[in-house]
Structure formats: structure tokens, C-alpha cells
Short mmCIF file of C-alpha atoms in Angstrom, two decimals:
data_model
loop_
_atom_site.label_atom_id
_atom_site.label_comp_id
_atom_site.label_asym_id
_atom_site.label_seq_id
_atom_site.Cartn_x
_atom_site.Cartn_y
_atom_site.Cartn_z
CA UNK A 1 101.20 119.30 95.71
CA UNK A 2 101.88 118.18 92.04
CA UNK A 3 99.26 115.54 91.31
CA UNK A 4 100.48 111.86 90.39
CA UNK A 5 101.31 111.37 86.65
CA UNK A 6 99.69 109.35 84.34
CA UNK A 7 102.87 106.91 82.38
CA UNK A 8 102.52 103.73 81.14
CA UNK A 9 102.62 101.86 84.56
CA UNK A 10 100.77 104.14 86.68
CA UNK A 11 97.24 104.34 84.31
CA UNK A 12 94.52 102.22 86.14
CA UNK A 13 93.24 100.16 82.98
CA UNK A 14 90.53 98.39 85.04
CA UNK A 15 87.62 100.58 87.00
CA UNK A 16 89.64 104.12 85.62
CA UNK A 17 86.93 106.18 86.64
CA UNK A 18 88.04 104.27 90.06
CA UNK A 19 92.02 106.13 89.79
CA UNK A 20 93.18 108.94 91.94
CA UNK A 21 95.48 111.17 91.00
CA UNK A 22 95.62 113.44 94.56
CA UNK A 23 99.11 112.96 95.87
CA UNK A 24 97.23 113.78 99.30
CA UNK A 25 95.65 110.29 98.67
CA UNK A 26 98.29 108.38 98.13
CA UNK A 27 99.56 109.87 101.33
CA UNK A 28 96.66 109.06 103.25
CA UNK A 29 96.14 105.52 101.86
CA UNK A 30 99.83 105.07 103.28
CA UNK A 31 99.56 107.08 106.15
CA UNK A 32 96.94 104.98 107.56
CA UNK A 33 98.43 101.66 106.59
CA UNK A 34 100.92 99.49 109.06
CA UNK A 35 102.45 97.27 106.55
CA UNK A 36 101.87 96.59 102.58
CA UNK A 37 103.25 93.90 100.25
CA UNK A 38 106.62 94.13 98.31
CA UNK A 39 107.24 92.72 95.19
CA UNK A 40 110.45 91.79 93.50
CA UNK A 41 111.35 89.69 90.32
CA UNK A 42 114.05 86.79 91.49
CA UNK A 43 114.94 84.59 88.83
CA UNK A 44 112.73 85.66 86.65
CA UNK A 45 109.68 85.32 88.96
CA UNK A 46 107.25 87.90 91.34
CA UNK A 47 108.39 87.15 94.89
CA UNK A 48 106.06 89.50 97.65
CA UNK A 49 106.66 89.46 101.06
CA UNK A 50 104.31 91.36 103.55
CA UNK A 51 106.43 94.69 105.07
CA UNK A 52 106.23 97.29 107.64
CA UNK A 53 106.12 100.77 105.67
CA UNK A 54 106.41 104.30 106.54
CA UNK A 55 106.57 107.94 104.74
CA UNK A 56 109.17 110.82 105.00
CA UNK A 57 107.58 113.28 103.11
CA UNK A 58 107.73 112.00 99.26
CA UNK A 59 109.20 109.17 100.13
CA UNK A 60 108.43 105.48 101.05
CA UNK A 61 110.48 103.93 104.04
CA UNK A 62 110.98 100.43 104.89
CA UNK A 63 113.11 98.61 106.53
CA UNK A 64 115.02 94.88 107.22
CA UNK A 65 117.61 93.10 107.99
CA UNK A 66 121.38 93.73 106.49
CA UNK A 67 121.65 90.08 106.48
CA UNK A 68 118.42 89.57 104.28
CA UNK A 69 119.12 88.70 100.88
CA UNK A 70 115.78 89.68 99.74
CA UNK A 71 116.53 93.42 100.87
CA UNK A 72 120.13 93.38 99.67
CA UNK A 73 118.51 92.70 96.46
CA UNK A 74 116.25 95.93 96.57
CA UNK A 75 119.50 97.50 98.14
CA UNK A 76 121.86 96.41 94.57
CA UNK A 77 118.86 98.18 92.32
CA UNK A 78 116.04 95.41 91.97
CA UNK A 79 112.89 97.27 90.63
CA UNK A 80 109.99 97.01 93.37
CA UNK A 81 106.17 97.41 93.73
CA UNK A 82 104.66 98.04 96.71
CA UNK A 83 101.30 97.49 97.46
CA UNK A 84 99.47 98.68 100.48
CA UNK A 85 95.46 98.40 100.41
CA UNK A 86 92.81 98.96 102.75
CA UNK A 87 89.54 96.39 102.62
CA UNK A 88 86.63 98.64 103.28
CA UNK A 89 83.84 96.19 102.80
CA UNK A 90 81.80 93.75 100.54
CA UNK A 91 79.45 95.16 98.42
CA UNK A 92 76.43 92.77 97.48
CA UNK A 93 75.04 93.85 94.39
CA UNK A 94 72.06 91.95 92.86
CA UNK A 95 73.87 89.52 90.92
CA UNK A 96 77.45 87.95 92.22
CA UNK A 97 78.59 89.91 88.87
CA UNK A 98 78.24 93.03 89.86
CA UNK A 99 79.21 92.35 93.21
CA UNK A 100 82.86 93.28 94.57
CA UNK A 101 84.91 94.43 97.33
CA UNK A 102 85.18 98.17 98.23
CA UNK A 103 88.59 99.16 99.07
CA UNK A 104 91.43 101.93 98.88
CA UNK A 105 94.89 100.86 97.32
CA UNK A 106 98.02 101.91 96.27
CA UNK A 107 100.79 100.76 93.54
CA UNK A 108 104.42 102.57 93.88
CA UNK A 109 106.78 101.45 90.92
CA UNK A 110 110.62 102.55 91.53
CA UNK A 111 113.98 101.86 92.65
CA UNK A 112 115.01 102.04 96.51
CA UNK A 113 117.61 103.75 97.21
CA UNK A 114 119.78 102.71 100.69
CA UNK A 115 119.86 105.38 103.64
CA UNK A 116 123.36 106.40 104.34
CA UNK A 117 124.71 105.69 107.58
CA UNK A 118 124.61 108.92 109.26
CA UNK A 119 121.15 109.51 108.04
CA UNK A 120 119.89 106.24 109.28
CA UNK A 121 119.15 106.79 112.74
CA UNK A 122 116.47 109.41 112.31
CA UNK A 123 115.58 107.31 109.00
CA UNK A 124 114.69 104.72 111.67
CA UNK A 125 112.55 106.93 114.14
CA UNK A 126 110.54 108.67 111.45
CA UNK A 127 109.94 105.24 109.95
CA UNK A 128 109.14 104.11 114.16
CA UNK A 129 106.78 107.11 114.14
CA UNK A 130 105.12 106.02 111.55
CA UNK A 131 104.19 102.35 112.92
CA UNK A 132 104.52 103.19 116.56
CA UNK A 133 103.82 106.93 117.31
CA UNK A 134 105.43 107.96 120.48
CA UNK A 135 107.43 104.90 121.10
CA UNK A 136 110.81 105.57 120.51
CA UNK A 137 110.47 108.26 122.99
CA UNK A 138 109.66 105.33 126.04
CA UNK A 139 112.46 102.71 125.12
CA UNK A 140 116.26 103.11 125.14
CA UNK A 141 118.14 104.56 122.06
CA UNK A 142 119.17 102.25 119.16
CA UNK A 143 122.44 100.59 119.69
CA UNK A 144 125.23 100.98 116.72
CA UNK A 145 124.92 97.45 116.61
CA UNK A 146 121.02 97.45 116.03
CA UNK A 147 122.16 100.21 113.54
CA UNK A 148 124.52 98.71 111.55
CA UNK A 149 122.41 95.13 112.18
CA UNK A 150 119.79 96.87 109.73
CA UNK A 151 118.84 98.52 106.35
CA UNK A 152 117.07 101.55 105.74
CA UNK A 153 115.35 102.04 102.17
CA UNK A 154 113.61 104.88 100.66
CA UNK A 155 111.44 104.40 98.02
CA UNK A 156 110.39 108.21 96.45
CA UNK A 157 106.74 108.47 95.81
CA UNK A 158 106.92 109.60 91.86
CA UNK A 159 105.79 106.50 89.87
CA UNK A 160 102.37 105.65 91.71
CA UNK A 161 98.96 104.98 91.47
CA UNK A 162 95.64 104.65 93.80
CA UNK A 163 92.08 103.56 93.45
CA UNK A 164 89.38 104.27 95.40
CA UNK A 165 86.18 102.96 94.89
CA UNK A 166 85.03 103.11 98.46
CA UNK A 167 82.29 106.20 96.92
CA UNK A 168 80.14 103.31 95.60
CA UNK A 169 80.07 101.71 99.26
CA UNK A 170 76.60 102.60 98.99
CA UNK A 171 75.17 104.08 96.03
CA UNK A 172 75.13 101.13 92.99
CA UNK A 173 74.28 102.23 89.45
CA UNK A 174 71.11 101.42 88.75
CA UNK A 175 70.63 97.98 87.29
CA UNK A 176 67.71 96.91 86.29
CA UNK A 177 67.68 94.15 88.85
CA UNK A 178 64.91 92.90 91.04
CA UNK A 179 64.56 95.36 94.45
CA UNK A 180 63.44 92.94 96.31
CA UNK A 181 66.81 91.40 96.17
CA UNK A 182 68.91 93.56 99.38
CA UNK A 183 71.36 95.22 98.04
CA UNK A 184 74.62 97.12 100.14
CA UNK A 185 77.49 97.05 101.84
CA UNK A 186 79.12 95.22 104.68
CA UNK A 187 81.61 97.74 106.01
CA UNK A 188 85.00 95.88 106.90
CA UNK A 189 87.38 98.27 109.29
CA UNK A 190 90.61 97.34 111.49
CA UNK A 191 90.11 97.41 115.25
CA UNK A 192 92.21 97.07 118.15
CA UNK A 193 91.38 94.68 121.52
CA UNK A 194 92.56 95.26 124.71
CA UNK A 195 96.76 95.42 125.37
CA UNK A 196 98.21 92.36 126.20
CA UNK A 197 100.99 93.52 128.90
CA UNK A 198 104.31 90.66 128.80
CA UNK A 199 104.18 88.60 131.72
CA UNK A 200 108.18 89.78 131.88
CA UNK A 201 106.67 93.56 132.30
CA UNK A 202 107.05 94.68 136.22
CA UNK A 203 104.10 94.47 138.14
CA UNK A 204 101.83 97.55 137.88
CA UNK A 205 103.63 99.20 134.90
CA UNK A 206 100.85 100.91 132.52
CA UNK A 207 99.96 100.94 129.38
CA UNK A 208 102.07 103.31 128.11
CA UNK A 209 100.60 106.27 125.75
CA UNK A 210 102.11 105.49 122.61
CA UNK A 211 100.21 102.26 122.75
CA UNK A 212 96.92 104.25 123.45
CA UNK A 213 98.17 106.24 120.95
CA UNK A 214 98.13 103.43 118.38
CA UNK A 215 94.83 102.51 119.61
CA UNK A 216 93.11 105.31 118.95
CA UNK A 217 94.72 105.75 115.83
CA UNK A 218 93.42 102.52 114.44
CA UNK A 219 90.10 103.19 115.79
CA UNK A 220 89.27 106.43 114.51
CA UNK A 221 90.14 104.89 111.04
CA UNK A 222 89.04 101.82 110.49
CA UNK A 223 92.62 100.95 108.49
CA UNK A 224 96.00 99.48 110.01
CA UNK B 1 97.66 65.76 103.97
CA UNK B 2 100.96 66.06 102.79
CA UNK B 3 102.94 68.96 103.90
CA UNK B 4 104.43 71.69 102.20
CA UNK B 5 107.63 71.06 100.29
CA UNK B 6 110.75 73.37 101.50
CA UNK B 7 112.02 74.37 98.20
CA UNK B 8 114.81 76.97 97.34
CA UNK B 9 111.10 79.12 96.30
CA UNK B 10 109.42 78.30 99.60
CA UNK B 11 111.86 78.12 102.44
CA UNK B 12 111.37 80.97 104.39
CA UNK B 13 115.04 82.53 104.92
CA UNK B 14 114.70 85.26 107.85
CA UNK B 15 113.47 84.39 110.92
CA UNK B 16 112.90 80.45 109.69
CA UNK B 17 111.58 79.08 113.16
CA UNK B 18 108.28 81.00 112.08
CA UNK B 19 108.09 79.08 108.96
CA UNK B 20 105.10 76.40 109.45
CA UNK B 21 104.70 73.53 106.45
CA UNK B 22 101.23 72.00 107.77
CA UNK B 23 99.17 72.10 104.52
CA UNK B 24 96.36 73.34 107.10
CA UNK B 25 98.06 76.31 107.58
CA UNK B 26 97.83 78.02 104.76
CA UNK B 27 94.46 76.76 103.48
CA UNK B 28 93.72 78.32 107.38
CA UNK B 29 95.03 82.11 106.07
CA UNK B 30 93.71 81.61 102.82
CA UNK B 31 89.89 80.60 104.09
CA UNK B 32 90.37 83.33 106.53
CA UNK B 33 90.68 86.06 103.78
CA UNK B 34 89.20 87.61 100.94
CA UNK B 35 91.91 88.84 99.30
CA UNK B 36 95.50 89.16 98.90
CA UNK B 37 97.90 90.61 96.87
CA UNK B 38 98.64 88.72 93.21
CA UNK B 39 102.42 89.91 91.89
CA UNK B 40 103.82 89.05 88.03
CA UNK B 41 106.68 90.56 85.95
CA UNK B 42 105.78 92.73 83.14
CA UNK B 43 108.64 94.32 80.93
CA UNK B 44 111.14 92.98 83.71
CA UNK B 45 109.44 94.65 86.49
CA UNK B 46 106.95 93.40 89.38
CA UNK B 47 103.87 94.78 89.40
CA UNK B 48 101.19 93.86 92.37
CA UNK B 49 97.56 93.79 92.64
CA UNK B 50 94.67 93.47 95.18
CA UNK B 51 92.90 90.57 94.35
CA UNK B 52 89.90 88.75 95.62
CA UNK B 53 90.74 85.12 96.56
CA UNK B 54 89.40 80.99 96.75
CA UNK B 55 90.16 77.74 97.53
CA UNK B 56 88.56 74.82 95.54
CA UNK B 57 90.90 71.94 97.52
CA UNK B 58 94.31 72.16 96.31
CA UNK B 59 94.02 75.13 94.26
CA UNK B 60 93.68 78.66 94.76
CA UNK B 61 90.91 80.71 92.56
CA UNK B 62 91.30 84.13 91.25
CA UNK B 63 89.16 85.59 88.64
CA UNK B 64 88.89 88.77 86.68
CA UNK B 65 87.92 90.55 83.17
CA UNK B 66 88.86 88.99 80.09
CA UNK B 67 89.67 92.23 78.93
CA UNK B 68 92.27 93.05 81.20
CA UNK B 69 95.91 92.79 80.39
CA UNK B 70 96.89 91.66 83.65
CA UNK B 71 94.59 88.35 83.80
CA UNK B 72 95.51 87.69 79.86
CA UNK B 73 99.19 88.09 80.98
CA UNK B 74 98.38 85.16 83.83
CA UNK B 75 96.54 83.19 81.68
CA UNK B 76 99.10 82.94 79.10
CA UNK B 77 101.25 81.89 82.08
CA UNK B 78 103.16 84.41 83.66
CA UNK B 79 104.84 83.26 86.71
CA UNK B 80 102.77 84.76 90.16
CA UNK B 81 102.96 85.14 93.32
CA UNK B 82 100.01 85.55 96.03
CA UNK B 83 100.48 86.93 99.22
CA UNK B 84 97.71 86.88 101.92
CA UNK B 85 98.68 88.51 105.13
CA UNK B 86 96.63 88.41 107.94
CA UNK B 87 97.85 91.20 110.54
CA UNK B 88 96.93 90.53 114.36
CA UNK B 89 99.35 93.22 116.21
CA UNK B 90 101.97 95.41 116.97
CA UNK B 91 104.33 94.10 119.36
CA UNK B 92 105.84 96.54 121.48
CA UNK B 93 108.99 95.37 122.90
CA UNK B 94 111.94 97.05 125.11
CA UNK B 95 113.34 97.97 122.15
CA UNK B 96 112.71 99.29 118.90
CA UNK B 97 114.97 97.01 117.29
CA UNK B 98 112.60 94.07 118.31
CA UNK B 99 109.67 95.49 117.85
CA UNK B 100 107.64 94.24 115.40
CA UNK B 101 104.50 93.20 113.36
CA UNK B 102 102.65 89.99 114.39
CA UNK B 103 101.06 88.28 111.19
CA UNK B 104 100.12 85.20 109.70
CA UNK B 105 101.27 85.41 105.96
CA UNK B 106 101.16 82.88 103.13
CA UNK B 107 103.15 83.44 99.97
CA UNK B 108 101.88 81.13 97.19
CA UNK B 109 104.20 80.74 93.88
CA UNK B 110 103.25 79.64 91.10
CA UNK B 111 101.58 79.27 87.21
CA UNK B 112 98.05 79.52 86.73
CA UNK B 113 95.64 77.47 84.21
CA UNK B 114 92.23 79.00 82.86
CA UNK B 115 89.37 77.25 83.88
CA UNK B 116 87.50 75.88 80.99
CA UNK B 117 83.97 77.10 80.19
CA UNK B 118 82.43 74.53 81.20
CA UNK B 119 83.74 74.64 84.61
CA UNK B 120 83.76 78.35 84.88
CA UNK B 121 80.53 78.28 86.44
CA UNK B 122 80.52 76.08 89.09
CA UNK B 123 84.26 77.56 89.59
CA UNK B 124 82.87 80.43 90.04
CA UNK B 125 80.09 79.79 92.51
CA UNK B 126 82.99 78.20 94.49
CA UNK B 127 84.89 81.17 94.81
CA UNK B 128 81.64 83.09 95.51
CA UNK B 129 80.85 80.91 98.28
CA UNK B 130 84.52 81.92 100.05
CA UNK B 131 83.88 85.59 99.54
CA UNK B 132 80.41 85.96 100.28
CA UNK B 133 78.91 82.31 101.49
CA UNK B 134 75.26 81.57 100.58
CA UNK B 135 74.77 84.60 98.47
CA UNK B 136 74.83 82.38 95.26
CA UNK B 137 71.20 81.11 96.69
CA UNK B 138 69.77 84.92 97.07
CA UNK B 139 70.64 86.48 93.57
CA UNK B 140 69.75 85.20 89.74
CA UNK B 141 71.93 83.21 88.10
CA UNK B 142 74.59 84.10 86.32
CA UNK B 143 73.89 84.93 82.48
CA UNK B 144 75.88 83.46 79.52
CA UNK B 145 76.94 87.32 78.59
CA UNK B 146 78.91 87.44 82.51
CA UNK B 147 80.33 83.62 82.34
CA UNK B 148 81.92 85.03 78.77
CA UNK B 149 83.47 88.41 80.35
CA UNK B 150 85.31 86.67 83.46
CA UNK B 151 88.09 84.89 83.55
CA UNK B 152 88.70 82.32 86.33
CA UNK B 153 92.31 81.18 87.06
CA UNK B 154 93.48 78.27 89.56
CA UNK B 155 96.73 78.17 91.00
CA UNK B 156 97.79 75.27 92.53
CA UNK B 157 98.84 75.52 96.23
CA UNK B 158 101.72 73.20 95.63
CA UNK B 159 104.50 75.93 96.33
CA UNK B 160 103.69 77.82 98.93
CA UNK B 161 105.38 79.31 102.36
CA UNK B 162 103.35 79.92 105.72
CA UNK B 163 105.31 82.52 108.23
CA UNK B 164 103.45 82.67 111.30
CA UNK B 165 104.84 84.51 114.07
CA UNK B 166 101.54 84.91 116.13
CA UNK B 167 102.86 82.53 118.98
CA UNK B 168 105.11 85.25 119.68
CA UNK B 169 102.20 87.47 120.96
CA UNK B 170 102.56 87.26 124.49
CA UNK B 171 105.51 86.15 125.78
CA UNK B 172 109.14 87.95 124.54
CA UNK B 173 112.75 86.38 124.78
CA UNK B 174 114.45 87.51 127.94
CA UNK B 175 115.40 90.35 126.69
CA UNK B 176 118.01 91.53 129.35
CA UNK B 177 116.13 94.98 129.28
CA UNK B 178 114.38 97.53 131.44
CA UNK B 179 111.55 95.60 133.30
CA UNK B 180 109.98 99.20 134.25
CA UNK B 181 109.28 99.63 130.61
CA UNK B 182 105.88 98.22 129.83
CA UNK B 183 106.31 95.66 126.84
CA UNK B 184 102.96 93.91 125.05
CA UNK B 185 101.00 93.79 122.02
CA UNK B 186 98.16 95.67 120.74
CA UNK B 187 96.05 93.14 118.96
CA UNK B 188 94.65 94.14 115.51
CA UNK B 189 91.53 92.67 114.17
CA UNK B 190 88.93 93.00 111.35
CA UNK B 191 85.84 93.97 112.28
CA UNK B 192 82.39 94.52 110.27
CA UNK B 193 80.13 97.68 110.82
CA UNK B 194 76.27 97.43 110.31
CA UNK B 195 75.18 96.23 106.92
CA UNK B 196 74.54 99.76 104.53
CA UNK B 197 71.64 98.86 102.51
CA UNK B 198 71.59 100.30 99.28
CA UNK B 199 68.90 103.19 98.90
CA UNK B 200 67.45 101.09 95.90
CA UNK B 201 66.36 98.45 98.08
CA UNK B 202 62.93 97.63 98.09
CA UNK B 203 61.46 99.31 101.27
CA UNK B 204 61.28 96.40 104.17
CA UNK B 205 63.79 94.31 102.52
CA UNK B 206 65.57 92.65 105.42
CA UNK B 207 69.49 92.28 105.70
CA UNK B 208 69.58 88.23 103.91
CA UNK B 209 71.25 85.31 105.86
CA UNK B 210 74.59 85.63 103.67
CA UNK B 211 75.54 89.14 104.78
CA UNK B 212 75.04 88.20 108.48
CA UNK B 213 77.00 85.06 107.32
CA UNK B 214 80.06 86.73 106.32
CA UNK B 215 79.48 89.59 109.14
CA UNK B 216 79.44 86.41 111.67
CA UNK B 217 82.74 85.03 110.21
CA UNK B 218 85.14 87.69 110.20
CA UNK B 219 83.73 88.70 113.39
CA UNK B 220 84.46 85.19 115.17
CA UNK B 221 88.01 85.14 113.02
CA UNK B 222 89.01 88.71 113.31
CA UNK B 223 90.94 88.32 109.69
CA UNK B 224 88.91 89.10 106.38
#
């Protein structure tokens, strides 16, 4: 894979040493994220709403409602960011100066472009695979009304940056400070609790494996 | 207190029953976080950050370097929005169409003002006591060189959305579907791991009251 270029709005300026340029880490930093943050200018101003995300190969994939003005502006050409990070932990360095959080994020720049209709049905599942693995194979199909009810936008993955400083979770520079004073990391990860079946769901139906599926996933990563 | 204003900025346009305008809302997702994500416009485009977060009563507190371009841009009073999301499931319903995410989210608009120098300090030890509570007590004091480097920004929480769709966890709308297909949520929650003490630590040196402090919090709130 090509690494991630360097332009004007991709640079880290803060922390470089901190920037990744790996496309495999930008994939795994969205890979092993549910949702991220999307950011549009309206009227002149940053407007960022939460949103579920989702990859098909070098591209982004989100979704919403047709009827969502918000999306219809991404839809006409609106320039996004989306921001998806992973908290890893607080590090507690010997002065609140040197002290930070430790996490794993990453900035795509671009224009989305809207997934024709005969393309958005499997649009839809990868994007479902992504946030629900196995899922779409234990419900009924989509409905052309739940199709044509919603938007499908890909984002491609060319103008985008990540930092990682999650390799100083332990390890601090050495500063001179008093070693007396603890110094380290509290490690932050996602977990899952226990399933909460509907009360609607007939008696003695289990858990179904896409759910474990999600469980595990979450688990074995620490990041949702 | 007063509740939110609905304001063409702040009333929440999809899925507007989830919209909640108690003030104690939102300074409930912001408390329960460390960080969010901070959006502005540069050269016409959004562009969104991680950013560690406060609350000092009304306002929201962000700081950063002086010598970044991004904080100079704020401080000279670029527009910004701050989004803290808190996510606490998937929701698996009979459908993929309503599945969805389950998340408290506040989206807070606004202009920030620099705090002056000599209220950067104690500005500073307030944010410091959101993100890591009672560690201001185990390390020095700051030192005139650090004050001069950082930046601290409030931003009042005058405009400001809360979407909380959390009540939704359990119980689904009659959906008219399959009752033999299981339907829940999988909860997601933050969780700490054991404390990582740096290997520069003074041999002995027990884990102080503020990391078991913050470990204690997100582990009763399940949101960091």
C-alpha cells in the first residue's frame, strides 16, 4: 500500500514525531472504531455530529437519512472531516504539564461522493459488516423503501492523517523530575456487558452470534 | 438552571424526541468525559480535532500550545464546535434499517475567549481537576515558563444540543417483525486496566489516590 501523503492539511504540526503515515494504520484506527465525528461548515460555522462509519477498501462509508439536511449537504459537495479516535489512557507525568492523554486518531479531509442506487444495497451490508459483523445475515433483507428511505456516502481515504502516541503509554522521556513522584499510565479500553435481550424477543431465543461476534470483537481490542 | 435555548444552531433536526434541553444534561456528558472532538473552518473547510475537555460552571475549558495554529486560529475567534459523544451500545433490532448506535452526545457551538494570565492558572488547575482529579495536590507546581506556553480557552455552554437516545436501550417500537429473531443491545462501556507505572518510578512508589480516583470514576460511569 502507498503510504499517506504529506499536503498542507494532512501534516501533523503538533507532536509530528506523533504522525503516521502507514495506510495500514489508518485502516486499523477505523477498522476498530464504531462511529467517529463529522464535521461540516454551515453558514459559515463547524457543525459535528457523532456518526456510524465503515470502510470498503480505500474508502470511508457512512450513512443517514435521505430526509436529513445535514447529509444532503455532504451529498450537494460540502467539504467534510471526519474524525474517529480511540482514548487509550491518561498518562500522569510528574508535572500536570507534561501530562496528557494517550490515544490513536484519525483526520480524513475530502468530498463524499453519493452511492448510486444499484450499488447501494451491498454499499449498505459492507457498511452493516462493518458495525455489526454477521448481522445482516440473521434479519430480513432491506426493503426498497428502507433503500430509497436512506443515503449511502463514500468518502475515499486519500487526504488523511493519524497520530499515535499510544508508544509513550509507558516509557516518558526522562525529565528531570522528582522519582518519588509515580509516574504512568491508566489504560482506558472499550468493553462490552452482558446482552440485553428485548422484552418483545420470543421466549428462549439466543443470543445470536453476530452479537457474540461484536463482543468479542470489542474485547479483544479495547476500541469501539 | 435555565434550560437550553432551541435555536436554528441547536435544535436537533433528525430524530428530535431524543433532543433533551435540561442544562444538567450536558454538563452530565461533559463531566463524564475527557475529551471530545473541537471542529473550526480553515480556508473554507472543517477541520476536527481530539481535544481534552472542562467545565468551570457555565463554560467549557480547552487548552493547548500557544504555538499551534489551530488554538491561535480559536483564540482569534474562529467559530467551533465541540462534540462529546458518549457511546453505550449497539442496538440490534429486527432490522437493519433500525438498527442503530445508542449514545449520549452533546454538540456545543460557539466562540471562545482566552483566559487572561492571571487566571490561567487557577483555570488550569480546574480543568486538571476534570481530567485527572486530585493530581494537582501530588505534582510541583506549575512554572512561569509552562503557564506562558499554554493557552487556555473557555467556551461558553450557552448554545449547545444534548441527543440522548439511551432510553431506547431496552425496549423497541412494535416493530411488526419476526419475534423468533432475537433483538437487544450490546452495551458498550469504558473501562480502565491496571495502572502502568512508569519504569522511572522510584522503586516502592505506590499507585497515588488520583489515579485510583479517575480509575474509580470511569469505572462507576462507564464513559471517559
Amino acid at each position: 500500500m502507498i503510504d499517506l501523503p504529506l499536503t498542507a492539511q494532512t501534516r501533523i504540526r503538533r507532536e509530528a514525531h506523533h504522525q503516521v503515515t502507514d495506510r495500514a494504520a489508518l485502516y486499523d484506527v477505523i477498522d476498530g472504531a464504531l462511529s467517529g465525528t463529522i464535521a461540516i461548515v454551515r453558514d459559515d460555522r463547524p457543525v459535528a455530529l457523532p456518526i456510524g462509519i465503515g470502510r470498503d477498501g480505500d474508502d470511508l462509508l457512512i450513512h443517514g437519512s435521505t430526509g436529513s439536511d445535514f447529509f444532503r449537504r455532504i451529498a450537494a459537495g460540502a467539504p467534510v472531516c471526519v474524525t474517529v479516535t480511540h482514548l487509550l489512557g491518561l498518562k500522569y507525568a510528574r508535572s500536570l504539564f507534561d501530562s496528557s492523554m494517550r490515544y490513536r486518531c484519525a483526520v480524513v479531509h475530502g468530498v463524499a461522493s453519493v452511492v448510486p442506487a444499484d450499488e447501494k444495497e451491498a454499499a449498505l451490508l459492507t457498511l452493516s459488516e462493518h458495525l455489526m459483523p454477521g448481522r445482516g445475515l440473521e434479519v430480513r433483507p432491506m426493503t426498497t423503501r428502507e433503500l430509497a428511505a436512506t443515503m449511502v456516502l463514500r468518502i475515499p481515504l486519500a487526504t488523511a492523517s493519524v497520530k499515535d502516541n499510544a508508544g509513550s503509554m509507558v516509557e516518558e522521556d526522562d525529565d528531570g523530575e522528582d522519582r518519588a513522584v509515580w509516574a504512568g499510565t491508566l489504560p482506558l479500553r472499550m468493553s462490552v456487558g452482558e446482552p440485553v435481550t428485548s422484552p418483545q424477543t420470543r421466549g428462549g431465543t439466543p443470543v445470536p452470534p453476530s452479537v457474540q461476534r461484536a463482543a468479542a470483537r470489542v474485547t479483544a481490542s479495547g476500541t469501539a
